[in-house]
XYZ file of C-alpha atoms in Angstrom:
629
model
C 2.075 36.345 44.757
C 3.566 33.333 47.055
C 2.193 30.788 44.901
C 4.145 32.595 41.562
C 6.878 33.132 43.709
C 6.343 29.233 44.659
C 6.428 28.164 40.925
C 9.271 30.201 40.094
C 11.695 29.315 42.815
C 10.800 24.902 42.246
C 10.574 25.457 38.242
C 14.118 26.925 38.168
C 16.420 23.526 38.929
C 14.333 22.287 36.030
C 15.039 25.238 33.974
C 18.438 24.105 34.677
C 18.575 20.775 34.137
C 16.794 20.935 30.759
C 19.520 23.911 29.905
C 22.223 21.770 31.002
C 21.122 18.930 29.157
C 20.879 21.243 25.820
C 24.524 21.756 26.324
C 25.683 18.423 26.167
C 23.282 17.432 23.547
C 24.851 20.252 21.552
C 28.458 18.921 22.443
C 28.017 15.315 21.961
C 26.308 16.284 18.001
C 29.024 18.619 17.535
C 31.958 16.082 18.545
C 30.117 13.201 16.551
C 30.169 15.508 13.755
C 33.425 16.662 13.546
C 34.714 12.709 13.684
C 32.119 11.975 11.114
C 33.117 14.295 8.732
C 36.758 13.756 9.426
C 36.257 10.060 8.591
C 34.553 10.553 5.352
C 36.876 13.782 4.055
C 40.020 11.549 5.250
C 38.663 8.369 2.972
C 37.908 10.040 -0.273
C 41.791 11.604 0.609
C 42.894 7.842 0.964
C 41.043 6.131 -1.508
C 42.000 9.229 -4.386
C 45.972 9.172 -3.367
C 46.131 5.138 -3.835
C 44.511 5.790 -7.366
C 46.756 8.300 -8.008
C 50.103 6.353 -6.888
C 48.694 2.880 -8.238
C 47.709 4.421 -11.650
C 49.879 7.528 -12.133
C 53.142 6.783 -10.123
C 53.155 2.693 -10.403
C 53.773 2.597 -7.218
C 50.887 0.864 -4.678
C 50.621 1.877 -1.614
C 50.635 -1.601 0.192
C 48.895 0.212 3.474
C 45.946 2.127 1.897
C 43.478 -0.523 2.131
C 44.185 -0.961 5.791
C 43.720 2.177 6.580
C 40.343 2.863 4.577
C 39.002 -0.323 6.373
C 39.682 0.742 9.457
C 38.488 4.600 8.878
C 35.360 3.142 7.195
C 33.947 1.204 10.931
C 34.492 3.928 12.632
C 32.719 6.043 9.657
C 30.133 3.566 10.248
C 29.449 3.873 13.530
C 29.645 7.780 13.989
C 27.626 7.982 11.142
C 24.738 5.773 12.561
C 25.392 7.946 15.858
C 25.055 10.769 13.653
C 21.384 9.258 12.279
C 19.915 8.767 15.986
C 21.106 12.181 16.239
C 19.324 13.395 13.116
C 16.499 10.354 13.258
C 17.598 9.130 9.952
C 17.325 5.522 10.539
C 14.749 3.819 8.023
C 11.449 3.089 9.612
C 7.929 2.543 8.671
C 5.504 5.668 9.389
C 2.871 4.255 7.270
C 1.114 2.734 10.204
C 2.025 5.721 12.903
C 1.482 8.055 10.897
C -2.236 6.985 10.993
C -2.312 7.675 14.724
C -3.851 10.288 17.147
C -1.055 13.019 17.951
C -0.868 11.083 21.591
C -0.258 7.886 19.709
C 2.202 9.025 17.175
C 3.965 11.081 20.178
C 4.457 7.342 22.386
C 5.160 5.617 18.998
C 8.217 8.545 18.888
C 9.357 7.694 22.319
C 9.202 4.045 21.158
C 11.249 4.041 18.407
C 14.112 5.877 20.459
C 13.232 3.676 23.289
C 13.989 0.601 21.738
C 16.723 1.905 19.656
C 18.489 2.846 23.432
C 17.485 -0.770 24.606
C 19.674 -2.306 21.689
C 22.747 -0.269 22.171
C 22.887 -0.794 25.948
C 21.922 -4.356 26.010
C 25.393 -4.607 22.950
C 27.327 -2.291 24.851
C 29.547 -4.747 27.011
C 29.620 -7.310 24.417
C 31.097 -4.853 22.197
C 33.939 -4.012 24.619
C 34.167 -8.230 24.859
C 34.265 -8.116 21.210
C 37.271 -4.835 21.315
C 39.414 -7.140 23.843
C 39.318 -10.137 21.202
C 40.329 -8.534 18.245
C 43.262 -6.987 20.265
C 45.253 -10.557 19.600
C 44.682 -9.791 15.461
C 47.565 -7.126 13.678
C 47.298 -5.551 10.526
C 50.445 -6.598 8.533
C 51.189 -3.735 6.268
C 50.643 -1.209 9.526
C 50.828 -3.253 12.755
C 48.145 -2.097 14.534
C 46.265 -4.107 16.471
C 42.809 -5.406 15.642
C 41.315 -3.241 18.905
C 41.903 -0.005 17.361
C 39.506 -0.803 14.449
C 36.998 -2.721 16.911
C 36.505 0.142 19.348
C 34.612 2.001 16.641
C 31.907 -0.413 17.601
C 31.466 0.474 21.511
C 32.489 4.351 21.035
C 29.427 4.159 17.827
C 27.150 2.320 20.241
C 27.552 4.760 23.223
C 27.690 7.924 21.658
C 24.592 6.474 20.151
C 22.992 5.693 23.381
C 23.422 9.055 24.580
C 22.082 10.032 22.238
C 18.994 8.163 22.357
C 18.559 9.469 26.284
C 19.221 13.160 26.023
C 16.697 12.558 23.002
C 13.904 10.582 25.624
C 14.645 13.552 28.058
C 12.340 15.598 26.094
C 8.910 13.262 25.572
C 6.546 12.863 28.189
C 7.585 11.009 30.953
C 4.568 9.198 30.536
C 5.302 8.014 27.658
C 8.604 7.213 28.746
C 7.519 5.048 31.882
C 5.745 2.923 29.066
C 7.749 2.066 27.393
C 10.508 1.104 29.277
C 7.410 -0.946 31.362
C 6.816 -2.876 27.742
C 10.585 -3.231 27.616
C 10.861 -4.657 30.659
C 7.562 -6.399 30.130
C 8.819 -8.448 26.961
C 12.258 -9.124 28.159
C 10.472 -10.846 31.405
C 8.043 -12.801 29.035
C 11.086 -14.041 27.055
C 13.026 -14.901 29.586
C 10.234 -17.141 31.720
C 9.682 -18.608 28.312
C 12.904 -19.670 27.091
C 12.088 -23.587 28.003
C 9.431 -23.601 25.708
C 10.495 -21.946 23.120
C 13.613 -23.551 23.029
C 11.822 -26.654 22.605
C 9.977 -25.208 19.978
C 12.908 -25.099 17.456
C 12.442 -23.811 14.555
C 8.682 -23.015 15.524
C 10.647 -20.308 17.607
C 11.561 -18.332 14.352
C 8.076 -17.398 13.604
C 7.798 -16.014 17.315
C 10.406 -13.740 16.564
C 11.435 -12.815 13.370
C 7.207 -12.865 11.874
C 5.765 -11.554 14.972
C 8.090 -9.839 17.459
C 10.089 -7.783 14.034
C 6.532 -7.477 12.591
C 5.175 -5.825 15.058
C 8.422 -3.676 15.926
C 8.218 -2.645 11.913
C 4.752 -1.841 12.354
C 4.779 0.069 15.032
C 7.371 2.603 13.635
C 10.965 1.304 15.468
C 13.877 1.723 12.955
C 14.642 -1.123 10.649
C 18.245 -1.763 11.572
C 17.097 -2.126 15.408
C 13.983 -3.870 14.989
C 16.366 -6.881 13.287
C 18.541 -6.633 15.692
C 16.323 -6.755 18.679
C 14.834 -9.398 17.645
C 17.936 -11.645 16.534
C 19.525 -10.949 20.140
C 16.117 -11.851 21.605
C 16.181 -14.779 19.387
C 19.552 -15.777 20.602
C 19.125 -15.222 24.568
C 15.698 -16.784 24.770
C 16.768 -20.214 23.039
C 20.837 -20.733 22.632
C 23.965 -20.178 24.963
C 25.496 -17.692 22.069
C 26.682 -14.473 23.667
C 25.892 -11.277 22.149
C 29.383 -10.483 21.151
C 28.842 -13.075 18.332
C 26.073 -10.716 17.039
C 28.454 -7.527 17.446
C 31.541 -9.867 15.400
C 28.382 -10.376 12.729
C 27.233 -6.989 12.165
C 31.314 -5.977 11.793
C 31.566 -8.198 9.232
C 29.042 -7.400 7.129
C 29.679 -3.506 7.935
C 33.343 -3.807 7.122
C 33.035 -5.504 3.316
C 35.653 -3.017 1.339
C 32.690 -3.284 -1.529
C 30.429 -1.377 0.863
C 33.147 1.636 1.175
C 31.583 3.007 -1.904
C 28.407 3.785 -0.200
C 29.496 6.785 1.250
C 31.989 8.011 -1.796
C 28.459 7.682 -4.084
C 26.350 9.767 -1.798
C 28.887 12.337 -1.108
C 29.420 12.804 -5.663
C 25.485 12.951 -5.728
C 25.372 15.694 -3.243
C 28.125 17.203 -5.243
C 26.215 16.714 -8.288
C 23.358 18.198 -7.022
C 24.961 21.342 -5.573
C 27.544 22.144 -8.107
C 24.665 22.449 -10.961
C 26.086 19.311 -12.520
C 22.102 18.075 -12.347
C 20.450 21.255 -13.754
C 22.642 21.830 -16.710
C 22.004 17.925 -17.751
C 18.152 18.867 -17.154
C 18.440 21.752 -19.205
C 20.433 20.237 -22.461
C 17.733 17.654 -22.525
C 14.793 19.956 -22.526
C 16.002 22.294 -24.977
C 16.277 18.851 -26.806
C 13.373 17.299 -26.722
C 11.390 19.760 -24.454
C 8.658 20.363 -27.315
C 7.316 17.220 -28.573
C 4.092 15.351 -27.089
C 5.273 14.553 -23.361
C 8.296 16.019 -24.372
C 9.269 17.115 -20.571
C 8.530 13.501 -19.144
C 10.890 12.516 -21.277
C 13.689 14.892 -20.178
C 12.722 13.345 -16.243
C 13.379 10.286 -17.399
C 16.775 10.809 -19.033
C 17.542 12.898 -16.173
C 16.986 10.419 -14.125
C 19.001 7.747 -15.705
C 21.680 10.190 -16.297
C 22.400 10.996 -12.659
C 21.361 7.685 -11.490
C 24.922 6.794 -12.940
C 26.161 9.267 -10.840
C 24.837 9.179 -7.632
C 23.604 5.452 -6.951
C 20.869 6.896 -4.684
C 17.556 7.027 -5.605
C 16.431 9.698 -2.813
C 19.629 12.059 -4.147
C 18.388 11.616 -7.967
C 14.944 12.970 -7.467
C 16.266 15.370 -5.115
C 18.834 16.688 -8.165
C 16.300 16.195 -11.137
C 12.469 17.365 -9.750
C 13.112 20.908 -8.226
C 14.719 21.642 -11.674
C 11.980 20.512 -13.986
C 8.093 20.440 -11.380
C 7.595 24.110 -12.080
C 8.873 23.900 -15.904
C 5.913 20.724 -16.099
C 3.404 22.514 -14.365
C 3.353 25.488 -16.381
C 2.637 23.225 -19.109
C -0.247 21.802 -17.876
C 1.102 18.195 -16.045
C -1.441 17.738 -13.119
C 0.318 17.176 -9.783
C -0.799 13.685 -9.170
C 1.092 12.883 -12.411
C 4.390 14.292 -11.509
C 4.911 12.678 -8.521
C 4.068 9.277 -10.037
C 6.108 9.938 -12.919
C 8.959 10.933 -10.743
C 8.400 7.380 -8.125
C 7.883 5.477 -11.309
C 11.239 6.699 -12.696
C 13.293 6.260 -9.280
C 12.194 2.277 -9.715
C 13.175 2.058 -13.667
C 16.902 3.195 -12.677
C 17.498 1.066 -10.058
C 19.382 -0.723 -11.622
C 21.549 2.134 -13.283
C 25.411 1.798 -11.856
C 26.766 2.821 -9.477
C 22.925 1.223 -7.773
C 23.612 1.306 -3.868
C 21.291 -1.426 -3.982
C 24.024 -3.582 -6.441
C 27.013 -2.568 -4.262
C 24.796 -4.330 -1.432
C 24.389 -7.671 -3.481
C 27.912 -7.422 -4.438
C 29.048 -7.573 -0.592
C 26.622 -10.564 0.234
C 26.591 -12.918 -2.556
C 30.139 -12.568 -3.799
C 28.905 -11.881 -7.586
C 30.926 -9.442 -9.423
C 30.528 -6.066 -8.826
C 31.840 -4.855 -12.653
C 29.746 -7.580 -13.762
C 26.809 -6.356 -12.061
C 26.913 -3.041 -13.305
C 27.574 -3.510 -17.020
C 24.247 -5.344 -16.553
C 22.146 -2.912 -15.187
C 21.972 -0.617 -17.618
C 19.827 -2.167 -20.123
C 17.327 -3.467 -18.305
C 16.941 0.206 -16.867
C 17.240 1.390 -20.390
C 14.167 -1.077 -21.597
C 12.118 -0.115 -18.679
C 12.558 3.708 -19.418
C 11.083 3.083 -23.421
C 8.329 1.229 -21.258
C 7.617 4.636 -19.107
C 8.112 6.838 -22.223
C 5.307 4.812 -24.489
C 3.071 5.426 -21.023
C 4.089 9.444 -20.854
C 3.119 9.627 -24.785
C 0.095 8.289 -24.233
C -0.519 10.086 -20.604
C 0.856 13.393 -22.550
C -3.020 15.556 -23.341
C -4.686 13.456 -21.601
C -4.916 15.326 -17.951
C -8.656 16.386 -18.023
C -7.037 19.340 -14.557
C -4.479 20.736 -17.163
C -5.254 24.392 -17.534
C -6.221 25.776 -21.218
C -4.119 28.410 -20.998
C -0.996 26.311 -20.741
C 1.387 27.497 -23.426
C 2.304 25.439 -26.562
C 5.711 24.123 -26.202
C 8.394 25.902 -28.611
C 10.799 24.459 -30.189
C 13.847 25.441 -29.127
C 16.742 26.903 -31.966
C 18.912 24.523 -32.930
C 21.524 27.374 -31.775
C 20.037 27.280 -28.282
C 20.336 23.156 -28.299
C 24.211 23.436 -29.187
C 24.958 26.162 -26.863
C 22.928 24.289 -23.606
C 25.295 20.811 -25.152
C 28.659 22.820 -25.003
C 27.581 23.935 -21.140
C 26.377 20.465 -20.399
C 29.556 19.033 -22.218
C 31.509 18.471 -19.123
C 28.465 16.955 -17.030
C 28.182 14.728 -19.650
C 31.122 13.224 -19.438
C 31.039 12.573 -15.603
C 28.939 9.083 -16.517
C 31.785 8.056 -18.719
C 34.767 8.679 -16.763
C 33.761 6.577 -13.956
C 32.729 3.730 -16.111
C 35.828 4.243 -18.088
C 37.990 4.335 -14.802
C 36.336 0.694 -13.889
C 36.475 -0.827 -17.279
C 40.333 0.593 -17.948
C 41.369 -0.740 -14.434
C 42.421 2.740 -13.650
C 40.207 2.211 -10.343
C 37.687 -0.661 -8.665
C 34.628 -0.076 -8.351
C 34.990 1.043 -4.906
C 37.339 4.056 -5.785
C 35.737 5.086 -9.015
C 33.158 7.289 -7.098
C 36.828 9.441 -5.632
C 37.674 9.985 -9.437
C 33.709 11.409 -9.784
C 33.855 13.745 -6.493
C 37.273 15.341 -7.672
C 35.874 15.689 -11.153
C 32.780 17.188 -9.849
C 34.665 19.453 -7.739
C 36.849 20.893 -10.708
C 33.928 21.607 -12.983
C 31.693 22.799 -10.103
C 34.977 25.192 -8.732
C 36.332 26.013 -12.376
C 33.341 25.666 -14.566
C 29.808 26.060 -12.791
C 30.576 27.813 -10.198
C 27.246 26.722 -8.607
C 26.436 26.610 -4.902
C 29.236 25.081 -3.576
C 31.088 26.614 -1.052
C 32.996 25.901 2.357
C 30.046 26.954 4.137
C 28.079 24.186 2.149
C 30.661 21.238 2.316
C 30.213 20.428 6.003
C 26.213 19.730 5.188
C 26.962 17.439 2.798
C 29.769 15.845 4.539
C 27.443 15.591 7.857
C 24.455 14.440 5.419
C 26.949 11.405 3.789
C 28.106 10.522 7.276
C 24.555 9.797 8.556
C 22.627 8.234 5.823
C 26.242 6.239 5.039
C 25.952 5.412 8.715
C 21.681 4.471 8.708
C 22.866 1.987 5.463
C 25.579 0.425 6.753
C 23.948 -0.257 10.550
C 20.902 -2.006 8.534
C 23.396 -3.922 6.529
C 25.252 -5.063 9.497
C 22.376 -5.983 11.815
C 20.748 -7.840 8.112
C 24.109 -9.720 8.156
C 23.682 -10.485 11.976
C 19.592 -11.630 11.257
C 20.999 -13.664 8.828
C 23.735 -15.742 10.650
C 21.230 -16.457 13.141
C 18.806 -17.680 10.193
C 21.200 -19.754 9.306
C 22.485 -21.639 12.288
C 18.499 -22.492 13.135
C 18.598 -24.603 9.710
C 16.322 -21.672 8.407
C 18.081 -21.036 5.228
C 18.460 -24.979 4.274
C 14.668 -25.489 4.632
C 13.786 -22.525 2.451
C 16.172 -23.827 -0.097
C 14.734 -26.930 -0.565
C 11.070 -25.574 -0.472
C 12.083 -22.959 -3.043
C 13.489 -25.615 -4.870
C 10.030 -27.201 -5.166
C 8.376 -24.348 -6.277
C 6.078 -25.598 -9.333
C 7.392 -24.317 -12.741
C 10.881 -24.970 -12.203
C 12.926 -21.549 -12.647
C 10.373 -19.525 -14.079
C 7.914 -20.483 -11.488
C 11.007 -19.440 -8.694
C 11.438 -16.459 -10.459
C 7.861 -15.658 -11.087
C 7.919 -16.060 -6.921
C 10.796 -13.851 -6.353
C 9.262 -11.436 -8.196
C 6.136 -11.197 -5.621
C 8.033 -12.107 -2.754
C 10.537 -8.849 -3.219
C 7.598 -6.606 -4.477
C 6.800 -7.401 -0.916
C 9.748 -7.522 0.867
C 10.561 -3.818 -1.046
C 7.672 -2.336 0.363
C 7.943 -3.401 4.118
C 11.623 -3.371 4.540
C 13.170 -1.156 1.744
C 15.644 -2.072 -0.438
C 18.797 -2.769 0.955
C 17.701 -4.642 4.342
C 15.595 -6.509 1.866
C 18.356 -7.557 -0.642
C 20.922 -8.299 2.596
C 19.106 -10.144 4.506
C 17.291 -12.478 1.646
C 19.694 -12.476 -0.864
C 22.123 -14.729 0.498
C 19.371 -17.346 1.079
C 17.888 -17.106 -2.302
C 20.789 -16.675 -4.804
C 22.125 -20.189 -4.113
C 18.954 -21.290 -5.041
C 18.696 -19.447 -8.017
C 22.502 -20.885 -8.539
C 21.337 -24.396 -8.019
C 18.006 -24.040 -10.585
C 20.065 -22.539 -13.099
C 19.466 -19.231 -13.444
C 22.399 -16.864 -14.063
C 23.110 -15.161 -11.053
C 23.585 -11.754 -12.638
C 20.309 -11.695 -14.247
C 18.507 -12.863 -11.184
C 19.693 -9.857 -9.362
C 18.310 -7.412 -11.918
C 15.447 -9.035 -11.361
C 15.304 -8.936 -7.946
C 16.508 -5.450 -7.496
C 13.794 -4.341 -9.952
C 11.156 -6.155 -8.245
C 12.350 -4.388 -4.982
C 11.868 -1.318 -6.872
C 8.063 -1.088 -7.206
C 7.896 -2.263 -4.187
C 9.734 0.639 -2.520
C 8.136 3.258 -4.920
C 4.628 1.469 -4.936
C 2.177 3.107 -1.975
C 0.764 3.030 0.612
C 3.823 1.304 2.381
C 6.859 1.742 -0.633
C 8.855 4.410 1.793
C 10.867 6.046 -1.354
C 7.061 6.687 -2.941
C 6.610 9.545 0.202
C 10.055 10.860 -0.273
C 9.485 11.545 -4.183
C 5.881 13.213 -2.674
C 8.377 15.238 -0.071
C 10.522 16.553 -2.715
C 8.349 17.412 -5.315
C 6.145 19.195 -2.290
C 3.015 17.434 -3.275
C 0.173 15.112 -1.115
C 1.098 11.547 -1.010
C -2.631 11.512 -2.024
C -2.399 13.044 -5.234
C -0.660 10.404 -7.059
C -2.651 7.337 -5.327
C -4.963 6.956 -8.324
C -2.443 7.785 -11.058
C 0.881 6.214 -10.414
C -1.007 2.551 -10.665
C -0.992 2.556 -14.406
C 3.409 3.348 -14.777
C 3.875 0.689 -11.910
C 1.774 -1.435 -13.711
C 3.553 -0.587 -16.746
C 6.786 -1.449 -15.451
C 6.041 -4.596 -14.207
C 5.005 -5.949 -17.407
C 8.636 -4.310 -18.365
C 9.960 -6.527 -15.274
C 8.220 -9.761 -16.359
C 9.537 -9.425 -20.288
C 13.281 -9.094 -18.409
C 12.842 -12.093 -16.374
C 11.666 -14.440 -19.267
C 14.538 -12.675 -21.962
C 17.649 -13.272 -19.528
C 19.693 -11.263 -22.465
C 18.492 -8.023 -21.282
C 20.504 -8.814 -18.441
C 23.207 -10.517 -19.391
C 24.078 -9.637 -23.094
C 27.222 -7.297 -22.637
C 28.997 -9.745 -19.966
């Protein structure tokens, strides 16, 4: 009884402490939310009156651009608060995941571990960086340059909060190692900073091949592992304070371009919850639902349908598979060959405006935006024909399809022109926003306010699907932190960058590209492997930011048209992102269709393989890309 009585009376302060710790966890999400989801409601309000006074009134409002700049950092950086909060921040599992449950539980602590060791160690520079933009003013508002740079230290410590009410809860074990390899590594770096100094460039392999390699590897998110490693970079072998890193990753978080990131994701939310998706889904397979692989092909318009909508891939499966998987399995379609149908699909439409993936090149490389997007859609459109001549051919030829799968029926014609008339208005939502860019009603960067408010009407007036007030803060919440995990990877690329940069990095891979044998179709040819590669360890968009401002000048300089290299570039990403074991998008088309990543190992081999034929016959016929310009 004393000994109970003993446990009961010392485990109580604990009881307390992890209680009270609950409670401000719960606080600090529910304050970063609100602020999140005030930022991103309070730029689609901006961005949708300046259309509206610009295009309807003729009257500009000189200040609106200002203002959405300044909302958008601080959307930033509550919205990658927001992802530590939700653990949204890209990584690589495809090595942890391979782990004991003891390994994958330190590998955990790890990646919050050194995600807290970032935003502490940019803390004070950020408030450095807050006290030197105080001296800038806006000139339409007059505000000073502080209140737009103290997103940066609020993001950062309402981040690392975060990140320690989050380590409260491993193992101290766990915990005490890895702040001992933290420690461990910052001491080695430090003691070596002589030599590797000396080293010069010979330093870069030290720490962006092997120190972000093995951060990567061992599961610590993307936008962290670059930037640990450029502010190691930095400290261990030049005098440049860390502020310079903070000024980097603001500029290449605040391009206006990149404001449409967050206005895409929120309209393919919308899309999917308003029913926008399903009654697309539905027109097509009363369509062409009953010929020979007649449902892959309604997946694949699907999927190039609300690719023009929602610019993410994740969103387009999410909006296209739950609608047609049971529909294909009833008639037979094996598993294994819906998921790789599905991956294989989200790579084709990459390239399909409004592509996140081309709003990202846009911000980097200066190329056109408009330009950029009246090119992608061929390309995706060959690639599709590509897929459908493989689904004819797959179609029968699944020896697991069940006998008893019903005959498909062709559907009355009156059935075809009722499901049209419904899908009439969901239709149209691909052509408004491309006629609101190509009119000049709105930039690319406010189009996607035209789509929401569109998708709202027909959802509210029309649909009448799932969307509620209950089920707008979700999606607001959801658009703040994946907005948030983009735009933090972009910024730390941009940082990565600089610093490859000022080591004489980028000049000596210019000139060795430069000599690549073949001339421009061997440096295509090479781009094509390099960002199969790059695709499948890094994603897409860290990929494209951090590379594509070294290799386009090149590409510039050989001759190749600078639109048509990034179709090719951002295609080639694309089967690397979809292509296992390491393509991360390839897992989330296995989590949404609810199948084993090891059902489609075997089968998806012979569409990616398939599409990169596609993806060679683009890069030798440049017209496919750049025709319509």
């Amino acid at each position: 009884m004393s000994a109970a009585h003993n446990l009961e009376v010392h485990g109580t302060p604990f009881e307390h402490g992890a209680q009270h710790e609950r409670t401000v966890e719960r606080w600090l999400r529910r304050v970063v939310e609100l602020l999140a989801a005030a930022a991103v409601v309070a730029e689609v309000v901006i961005l949708f009156v300046g259309i509206v006074a610009r295009a309807v009134f003729h009257q500009p409002l000189i200040w609106s651009d200002e203002l959405a700049s300044t909302l958008f950092l601080w959307l930033a950086m509550l919205g990658s608060a927001l992802a530590v909060q939700r653990s949204c921040h890209m990584r690589l599992t495809f090595f942890v995941s391979r782990l004991s449950p003891r390994g994958q539980a330190w590998a955990e602590t790890l990646a919050v571990g050194a995600s807290a060791a970032f935003l502490a160690m940019v803390l004070h520079p950020a408030l450095d960086y807050v006290q030197d933009q105080a001296f800038a003013q806006t000139p339409a508002l007059g505000w000073s340059g502080s209140v737009r740079a103290l997103a940066i230290p609020v993001g950062c410590a309402a981040g690392l909060m975060s990140c320690a009410l989050r380590l409260a809860r491993h193992d101290w074990r766990d915990i005490a190692g890895v702040i001992s390899l933290i420690a461990l590594i910052a001491f080695g770096c430090y003691l070596a900073a002589a030599p590797l100094t000396q080293m010069g460039q010979g330093a870069l392999l030290v720490f962006f091949v092997g120190f972000l390699g093995a951060a990567v590897v061992a599961g610590v998110p993307i936008a962290f592992a670059f930037s640990l490693a450029t502010s190691a970079y930095l400290l261990s072998t030049t005098s440049t304070p860390l502020s310079v890193v903070v000024g980097r990753m603001d500029e290449g978080m605040s391009t206006l371009i990149l404001l449409a990131v967050p206005m895409f994701v929120l309209l393919g939310q919308l899309v999917h919850v308003t029913g926008v998706a399903r009654v697309m889904v539905a027109f097509l397979a009363a369509l062409v639902g009953h010929v020979r692989g007649g449902m892959s092909y309604v997946l694949l318009g699907a999927m190039l349908l609300v690719s023009g909508i929602s610019g993410s891939k994740t969103a387009d499966m999410a909006a296209v598979a739950p609608v047609l998987f049971p529909e294909m399995r009833k008639r037979g379609m094996a598993d294994g060959e819906l998921v790789s149908l599905l991956a294989a699909s989200g790579a084709m439409s990459e390239t399909i405006p409004p592509s996140l993936v081309l709003i990202a090149i846009a911000s980097v490389t200066g190329i056109s935006i408009a330009a950029l997007f009246t090119a992608g859609i061929l390309p995706a459109i060959v690639l599709s024909l590509v897929l459908g001549v493989v689904a004819w051919w797959r179609a029968g030829q699944d020896e697991s399809a069940p006998e008893s799968s019903p005959k498909p029926v062709r559907a009355p014609w009156s059935q075809v022109g009722r499901t049209f008339v419904i899908a009439l208005p969901a239709l149209l939502l691909p052509v408004l926003i491309r006629s609101a860019v190509v009119e000049g009603i709105a930039t690319a960067t406010e189009v996607s306010t035209i789509g929401i408010a569109y998708s709202l009407a027909i959802g509210l007036l029309i649909y009448r699907g799932g969307l509620t007030w209950k089920a707008m803060m979700p999606m607001l919440l959801q658009t703040a932190a994946l907005s948030g995990a983009i735009l933090f990877i972009v910024g730390a690329a941009c940082a990565m960058g600089w610093a490859l940069t000022q080591s004489g990095f980028s000049h000596d891979l210019a000139e060795t590209m430069t000599k690549v044998p073949g001339g421009a179709i061997g440096f295509l040819l090479v781009s094509i492997v390099a960002f199969i590669v790059l695709g499948s360890v890094l994603e897409g968009i860290p990929a494209i930011v951090l590379f594509g401002p070294l290799l386009f000048p090149v590409a510039h300089q050989l001759g190749i048209n600078e639109v048509h290299y990034a179709m090719v570039v951002v295609l080639a990403m694309g089967l690397g992102v979809f292509a296992p074991p390491f393509g991360l998008c390839y897992y989330a088309a296995c989590i949404i269709g609810e199948i084993s990543p090891e059902a489609g190992l075997k089968r998806i081999w012979v569409y990616l393989g398939m599409l990169f034929l596609g993806l060679i016959a683009i890069a030798f016929v440049p017209w496919i890309s750049t025709g319509f310009l």
